C-alpha cells in the first residue's frame, strides 16, 4: 500500500467514499459533497417509500378493505414501510459488502423478470399462464443455484432468464390456451403484416 497511514486495504469497502470525503476533501467542498449525498439519498428514499405505499394502497389494501383508500391511510402505510425498511437497514452490517449483497438479492429475481419481458416481446404464442410458470421455474432455479451450489451469483440472472424463456416456450407449445388477439400489435416480428 502506498499510504499505510490512510488504512490501505484494511478499510471497510462500504466506508471508503465517506473516509475519502472526510479526510481528503477541502473544507468547503467537503460540506457540499456531504449535502449532495444526503440530498440524493433522501430523494431516492422518498421515491421508494411513496411508490411502495401507493402500490400497497392501490393493489393490496382493497383486497381486505372495502372502503376507498385515503391520503391518511397512505401516510400510515408509508410510515409502516419506513419503519420496516429502517429496521432491516439496522442489520445491514450482517450482509458484508453492500454492493455484493444487493447484487446477489437482485440476481435472484431479475433474471426471471428479464425472461418474461423477452417472452412477451418476441413471441405471439406465449400466454400469461406459460409466462407465470416460466417465471416461477426461473426464480426457483435461481434460489436453488444460489443456496445449494458454488456457482457465482453473477450467473444467476442469465441462467434464470434462460430457464424462464425455455419453460414459457415449452408450456405454450403443450398448452391449448391461445394468446389474446391484441398481442399481435405488441410483439416484435420480422414478418410483415398481410
PDB file of C-alpha atoms in Angstrom:
ATOM      1  CA  UNK A   1       0.000   0.000   0.000  1.00  0.00           C
ATOM      2  CA  UNK A   2       1.377   3.403  -0.991  1.00  0.00           C
ATOM      3  CA  UNK A   3      -0.136   5.248   2.006  1.00  0.00           C
ATOM      4  CA  UNK A   4      -0.221   2.911   5.019  1.00  0.00           C
ATOM      5  CA  UNK A   5      -1.249   5.772   7.332  1.00  0.00           C
ATOM      6  CA  UNK A   6      -4.542   6.011   5.364  1.00  0.00           C
ATOM      7  CA  UNK A   7      -5.592   2.480   6.270  1.00  0.00           C
ATOM      8  CA  UNK A   8      -4.871   0.766   2.949  1.00  0.00           C
ATOM      9  CA  UNK A   9      -6.832  -2.436   2.350  1.00  0.00           C
ATOM     10  CA  UNK A  10      -7.961  -2.653   5.973  1.00  0.00           C
ATOM     11  CA  UNK A  11     -10.750  -0.099   5.391  1.00  0.00           C
ATOM     12  CA  UNK A  12     -14.301  -1.433   5.188  1.00  0.00           C
ATOM     13  CA  UNK A  13     -15.292  -1.180   1.481  1.00  0.00           C
ATOM     14  CA  UNK A  14     -18.648   0.331   2.441  1.00  0.00           C
ATOM     15  CA  UNK A  15     -16.885   3.277   4.104  1.00  0.00           C
ATOM     16  CA  UNK A  16     -14.240   4.169   1.529  1.00  0.00           C
ATOM     17  CA  UNK A  17     -16.180   7.052  -0.015  1.00  0.00           C
ATOM     18  CA  UNK A  18     -17.114   8.544   3.361  1.00  0.00           C
ATOM     19  CA  UNK A  19     -13.484   8.291   4.513  1.00  0.00           C
ATOM     20  CA  UNK A  20     -12.317   9.958   1.305  1.00  0.00           C
ATOM     21  CA  UNK A  21     -14.760  12.856   1.754  1.00  0.00           C
ATOM     22  CA  UNK A  22     -13.862  13.439   5.409  1.00  0.00           C
ATOM     23  CA  UNK A  23     -10.084  13.092   5.115  1.00  0.00           C
ATOM     24  CA  UNK A  24      -9.167  14.254   1.611  1.00  0.00           C
ATOM     25  CA  UNK A  25     -11.605  16.977   0.543  1.00  0.00           C
ATOM     26  CA  UNK A  26     -11.057  20.656   1.413  1.00  0.00           C
ATOM     27  CA  UNK A  27     -13.428  22.146   3.989  1.00  0.00           C
ATOM     28  CA  UNK A  28     -15.964  23.888   1.676  1.00  0.00           C
ATOM     29  CA  UNK A  29     -16.104  21.085  -0.887  1.00  0.00           C
ATOM     30  CA  UNK A  30     -16.494  18.539   1.907  1.00  0.00           C
ATOM     31  CA  UNK A  31     -19.735  20.150   3.101  1.00  0.00           C
ATOM     32  CA  UNK A  32     -21.030  20.495  -0.450  1.00  0.00           C
ATOM     33  CA  UNK A  33     -20.438  16.820  -1.239  1.00  0.00           C
ATOM     34  CA  UNK A  34     -21.989  15.679   2.049  1.00  0.00           C
ATOM     35  CA  UNK A  35     -25.058  17.837   1.337  1.00  0.00           C
ATOM     36  CA  UNK A  36     -25.297  16.405  -2.207  1.00  0.00           C
ATOM     37  CA  UNK A  37     -25.032  12.807  -0.948  1.00  0.00           C
ATOM     38  CA  UNK A  38     -27.679  13.393   1.727  1.00  0.00           C
ATOM     39  CA  UNK A  39     -29.970  15.139  -0.770  1.00  0.00           C
ATOM     40  CA  UNK A  40     -29.686  12.325  -3.304  1.00  0.00           C
ATOM     41  CA  UNK A  41     -30.248   9.709  -0.583  1.00  0.00           C
ATOM     42  CA  UNK A  42     -33.334  11.429   0.789  1.00  0.00           C
ATOM     43  CA  UNK A  43     -34.748  11.867  -2.706  1.00  0.00           C
ATOM     44  CA  UNK A  44     -34.269   8.189  -3.547  1.00  0.00           C
ATOM     45  CA  UNK A  45     -35.714   7.053  -0.219  1.00  0.00           C
ATOM     46  CA  UNK A  46     -38.725   9.340  -0.639  1.00  0.00           C
ATOM     47  CA  UNK A  47     -39.473   7.968  -4.102  1.00  0.00           C
ATOM     48  CA  UNK A  48     -39.165   4.360  -2.957  1.00  0.00           C
ATOM     49  CA  UNK A  49     -41.339   4.826   0.139  1.00  0.00           C
ATOM     50  CA  UNK A  50     -44.055   6.680  -1.771  1.00  0.00           C
ATOM     51  CA  UNK A  51     -44.034   4.132  -4.602  1.00  0.00           C
ATOM     52  CA  UNK A  52     -44.307   1.189  -2.216  1.00  0.00           C
ATOM     53  CA  UNK A  53     -47.100   2.876  -0.264  1.00  0.00           C
ATOM     54  CA  UNK A  54     -49.001   3.680  -3.476  1.00  0.00           C
ATOM     55  CA  UNK A  55     -48.728   0.121  -4.757  1.00  0.00           C
ATOM     56  CA  UNK A  56     -49.802  -1.265  -1.388  1.00  0.00           C
ATOM     57  CA  UNK A  57     -52.777   1.096  -1.128  1.00  0.00           C
ATOM     58  CA  UNK A  58     -53.893   0.567  -4.744  1.00  0.00           C
ATOM     59  CA  UNK A  59     -53.293  -3.175  -5.148  1.00  0.00           C
ATOM     60  CA  UNK A  60     -53.252  -4.908  -1.762  1.00  0.00           C
ATOM     61  CA  UNK A  61     -55.333  -2.911   0.715  1.00  0.00           C
ATOM     62  CA  UNK A  62     -58.543  -3.163  -1.401  1.00  0.00           C
ATOM     63  CA  UNK A  63     -58.298  -6.957  -1.137  1.00  0.00           C
ATOM     64  CA  UNK A  64     -59.187  -6.877   2.573  1.00  0.00           C
ATOM     65  CA  UNK A  65     -60.768  -3.455   2.968  1.00  0.00           C
ATOM     66  CA  UNK A  66     -63.876  -2.266   1.122  1.00  0.00           C
ATOM     67  CA  UNK A  67     -63.558   1.496   1.744  1.00  0.00           C
ATOM     68  CA  UNK A  68     -61.600   3.564  -0.774  1.00  0.00           C
ATOM     69  CA  UNK A  69     -58.012   4.402   0.098  1.00  0.00           C
ATOM     70  CA  UNK A  70     -57.372   7.764   1.731  1.00  0.00           C
ATOM     71  CA  UNK A  71     -54.367  10.065   1.979  1.00  0.00           C
ATOM     72  CA  UNK A  72     -54.219   9.394   5.713  1.00  0.00           C
ATOM     73  CA  UNK A  73     -54.119   5.658   5.061  1.00  0.00           C
ATOM     74  CA  UNK A  74     -51.318   6.160   2.515  1.00  0.00           C
ATOM     75  CA  UNK A  75     -49.340   8.170   5.063  1.00  0.00           C
ATOM     76  CA  UNK A  76     -49.717   5.429   7.660  1.00  0.00           C
ATOM     77  CA  UNK A  77     -48.651   2.866   5.063  1.00  0.00           C
ATOM     78  CA  UNK A  78     -45.581   4.991   4.226  1.00  0.00           C
ATOM     79  CA  UNK A  79     -44.718   5.161   7.934  1.00  0.00           C
ATOM     80  CA  UNK A  80     -45.105   1.391   8.338  1.00  0.00           C
ATOM     81  CA  UNK A  81     -42.927   0.660   5.309  1.00  0.00           C
ATOM     82  CA  UNK A  82     -40.359   3.226   6.500  1.00  0.00           C
ATOM     83  CA  UNK A  83     -40.150   1.606   9.935  1.00  0.00           C
ATOM     84  CA  UNK A  84     -39.811  -1.854   8.354  1.00  0.00           C
ATOM     85  CA  UNK A  85     -37.077  -0.753   5.956  1.00  0.00           C
ATOM     86  CA  UNK A  86     -35.212   1.121   8.708  1.00  0.00           C
ATOM     87  CA  UNK A  87     -35.333  -1.969  10.905  1.00  0.00           C
ATOM     88  CA  UNK A  88     -33.972  -4.065   8.044  1.00  0.00           C
ATOM     89  CA  UNK A  89     -31.228  -1.492   7.400  1.00  0.00           C
ATOM     90  CA  UNK A  90     -30.158  -1.770  11.035  1.00  0.00           C
ATOM     91  CA  UNK A  91     -28.870  -5.234  10.209  1.00  0.00           C
ATOM     92  CA  UNK A  92     -27.006  -4.070   7.080  1.00  0.00           C
ATOM     93  CA  UNK A  93     -23.578  -4.844   8.520  1.00  0.00           C
ATOM     94  CA  UNK A  94     -24.555  -8.525   8.698  1.00  0.00           C
ATOM     95  CA  UNK A  95     -24.607  -8.735   4.888  1.00  0.00           C
ATOM     96  CA  UNK A  96     -20.933  -7.852   4.324  1.00  0.00           C
ATOM     97  CA  UNK A  97     -20.150  -5.752   1.272  1.00  0.00           C
ATOM     98  CA  UNK A  98     -23.375  -3.900   0.426  1.00  0.00           C
ATOM     99  CA  UNK A  99     -22.745  -3.818  -3.330  1.00  0.00           C
ATOM    100  CA  UNK A 100     -22.298  -7.590  -3.447  1.00  0.00           C
ATOM    101  CA  UNK A 101     -25.272  -8.188  -1.133  1.00  0.00           C
ATOM    102  CA  UNK A 102     -27.659  -6.061  -3.202  1.00  0.00           C
ATOM    103  CA  UNK A 103     -26.434  -7.587  -6.458  1.00  0.00           C
ATOM    104  CA  UNK A 104     -26.922 -11.060  -5.013  1.00  0.00           C
ATOM    105  CA  UNK A 105     -30.504 -10.323  -3.929  1.00  0.00           C
ATOM    106  CA  UNK A 106     -31.391  -8.611  -7.220  1.00  0.00           C
ATOM    107  CA  UNK A 107     -29.933 -11.548  -9.173  1.00  0.00           C
ATOM    108  CA  UNK A 108     -32.432 -13.895  -7.540  1.00  0.00           C
ATOM    109  CA  UNK A 109     -35.352 -12.104  -9.236  1.00  0.00           C
ATOM    110  CA  UNK A 110     -34.201 -10.038 -12.206  1.00  0.00           C
ATOM    111  CA  UNK A 111     -33.362 -12.986 -14.469  1.00  0.00           C
ATOM    112  CA  UNK A 112     -36.902 -14.317 -14.487  1.00  0.00           C
ATOM    113  CA  UNK A 113     -38.299 -10.806 -14.985  1.00  0.00           C
ATOM    114  CA  UNK A 114     -35.978 -10.408 -17.983  1.00  0.00           C
ATOM    115  CA  UNK A 115     -37.153 -13.792 -19.282  1.00  0.00           C
ATOM    116  CA  UNK A 116     -40.815 -12.738 -19.010  1.00  0.00           C
ATOM    117  CA  UNK A 117     -40.023  -9.492 -20.821  1.00  0.00           C
ATOM    118  CA  UNK A 118     -38.271 -11.347 -23.634  1.00  0.00           C
ATOM    119  CA  UNK A 119     -41.138 -13.846 -23.949  1.00  0.00           C
ATOM    120  CA  UNK A 120     -43.678 -11.048 -24.146  1.00  0.00           C
ATOM    121  CA  UNK A 121     -41.713  -9.014 -26.667  1.00  0.00           C
ATOM    122  CA  UNK A 122     -40.586 -11.772 -29.007  1.00  0.00           C
ATOM    123  CA  UNK A 123     -43.382 -14.339 -29.105  1.00  0.00           C
ATOM    124  CA  UNK A 124     -47.020 -14.123 -30.109  1.00  0.00           C
ATOM    125  CA  UNK A 125     -47.819 -17.602 -28.794  1.00  0.00           C
ATOM    126  CA  UNK A 126     -46.841 -17.137 -25.157  1.00  0.00           C
ATOM    127  CA  UNK A 127     -49.778 -16.955 -22.773  1.00  0.00           C
ATOM    128  CA  UNK A 128     -49.956 -15.480 -19.285  1.00  0.00           C
ATOM    129  CA  UNK A 129     -50.069 -18.973 -17.759  1.00  0.00           C
ATOM    130  CA  UNK A 130     -46.938 -20.051 -19.613  1.00  0.00           C
ATOM    131  CA  UNK A 131     -45.182 -16.854 -18.576  1.00  0.00           C
ATOM    132  CA  UNK A 132     -46.180 -17.357 -14.943  1.00  0.00           C
ATOM    133  CA  UNK A 133     -44.875 -20.931 -14.776  1.00  0.00           C
ATOM    134  CA  UNK A 134     -41.729 -19.969 -16.659  1.00  0.00           C
ATOM    135  CA  UNK A 135     -41.081 -17.139 -14.203  1.00  0.00           C
ATOM    136  CA  UNK A 136     -41.719 -19.394 -11.220  1.00  0.00           C
ATOM    137  CA  UNK A 137     -39.312 -22.024 -12.593  1.00  0.00           C
ATOM    138  CA  UNK A 138     -36.678 -19.355 -13.274  1.00  0.00           C
ATOM    139  CA  UNK A 139     -36.917 -17.967  -9.736  1.00  0.00           C
ATOM    140  CA  UNK A 140     -36.794 -21.439  -8.200  1.00  0.00           C
ATOM    141  CA  UNK A 141     -33.715 -22.244 -10.272  1.00  0.00           C
ATOM    142  CA  UNK A 142     -32.038 -19.027  -9.122  1.00  0.00           C
ATOM    143  CA  UNK A 143     -32.758 -19.834  -5.463  1.00  0.00           C
ATOM    144  CA  UNK A 144     -31.536 -23.422  -5.790  1.00  0.00           C
ATOM    145  CA  UNK A 145     -28.343 -22.383  -7.588  1.00  0.00           C
ATOM    146  CA  UNK A 146     -27.662 -19.583  -5.098  1.00  0.00           C
ATOM    147  CA  UNK A 147     -28.171 -21.582  -1.910  1.00  0.00           C
ATOM    148  CA  UNK A 148     -27.126 -25.115  -2.888  1.00  0.00           C
ATOM    149  CA  UNK A 149     -24.245 -24.761  -5.377  1.00  0.00           C
ATOM    150  CA  UNK A 150     -20.930 -22.951  -5.665  1.00  0.00           C
ATOM    151  CA  UNK A 151     -21.892 -21.169  -8.899  1.00  0.00           C
ATOM    152  CA  UNK A 152     -21.136 -17.425  -8.757  1.00  0.00           C
ATOM    153  CA  UNK A 153     -24.137 -15.189  -8.109  1.00  0.00           C
ATOM    154  CA  UNK A 154     -23.274 -13.316 -11.314  1.00  0.00           C
ATOM    155  CA  UNK A 155     -24.575 -16.322 -13.295  1.00  0.00           C
ATOM    156  CA  UNK A 156     -27.980 -16.350 -11.582  1.00  0.00           C
ATOM    157  CA  UNK A 157     -29.616 -13.808 -13.924  1.00  0.00           C
ATOM    158  CA  UNK A 158     -28.645 -15.371 -17.267  1.00  0.00           C
ATOM    159  CA  UNK A 159     -29.447 -18.889 -16.067  1.00  0.00           C
ATOM    160  CA  UNK A 160     -32.795 -17.813 -14.599  1.00  0.00           C
ATOM    161  CA  UNK A 161     -33.721 -15.869 -17.765  1.00  0.00           C
ATOM    162  CA  UNK A 162     -32.860 -18.842 -19.972  1.00  0.00           C
ATOM    163  CA  UNK A 163     -34.928 -21.221 -17.859  1.00  0.00           C
ATOM    164  CA  UNK A 164     -37.865 -18.788 -17.811  1.00  0.00           C
ATOM    165  CA  UNK A 165     -37.804 -18.477 -21.604  1.00  0.00           C
ATOM    166  CA  UNK A 166     -37.425 -22.231 -22.145  1.00  0.00           C
ATOM    167  CA  UNK A 167     -40.236 -23.193 -19.760  1.00  0.00           C
ATOM    168  CA  UNK A 168     -42.504 -20.482 -21.195  1.00  0.00           C
ATOM    169  CA  UNK A 169     -41.969 -21.709 -24.754  1.00  0.00           C
ATOM    170  CA  UNK A 170     -42.403 -25.380 -23.837  1.00  0.00           C
ATOM    171  CA  UNK A 171     -45.521 -24.669 -21.752  1.00  0.00           C
ATOM    172  CA  UNK A 172     -47.082 -22.676 -24.592  1.00  0.00           C
ATOM    173  CA  UNK A 173     -46.250 -25.480 -27.037  1.00  0.00           C
ATOM    174  CA  UNK A 174     -48.183 -28.034 -24.988  1.00  0.00           C
ATOM    175  CA  UNK A 175     -50.985 -25.713 -23.895  1.00  0.00           C
ATOM    176  CA  UNK A 176     -54.267 -25.404 -25.779  1.00  0.00           C
ATOM    177  CA  UNK A 177     -54.688 -21.887 -24.462  1.00  0.00           C
ATOM    178  CA  UNK A 178     -54.210 -19.156 -27.074  1.00  0.00           C
ATOM    179  CA  UNK A 179     -52.797 -15.691 -26.642  1.00  0.00           C
ATOM    180  CA  UNK A 180     -55.290 -12.805 -26.994  1.00  0.00           C
ATOM    181  CA  UNK A 181     -55.614 -11.165 -30.415  1.00  0.00           C
ATOM    182  CA  UNK A 182     -54.382  -7.773 -29.176  1.00  0.00           C
ATOM    183  CA  UNK A 183     -50.933  -9.309 -28.557  1.00  0.00           C
ATOM    184  CA  UNK A 184     -50.309  -9.141 -32.313  1.00  0.00           C
ATOM    185  CA  UNK A 185     -49.637  -5.400 -32.155  1.00  0.00           C
ATOM    186  CA  UNK A 186     -47.403  -5.607 -29.077  1.00  0.00           C
ATOM    187  CA  UNK A 187     -44.771  -8.127 -30.162  1.00  0.00           C
ATOM    188  CA  UNK A 188     -41.690  -7.643 -32.283  1.00  0.00           C
ATOM    189  CA  UNK A 189     -41.555  -9.537 -35.577  1.00  0.00           C
ATOM    190  CA  UNK A 190     -39.501  -9.569 -38.749  1.00  0.00           C
ATOM    191  CA  UNK A 191     -42.515 -10.707 -40.745  1.00  0.00           C
ATOM    192  CA  UNK A 192     -44.628  -8.084 -42.455  1.00  0.00           C
ATOM    193  CA  UNK A 193     -48.337  -7.897 -41.902  1.00  0.00           C
ATOM    194  CA  UNK A 194     -50.504  -9.074 -44.727  1.00  0.00           C
TER     195      UNK A 194
END
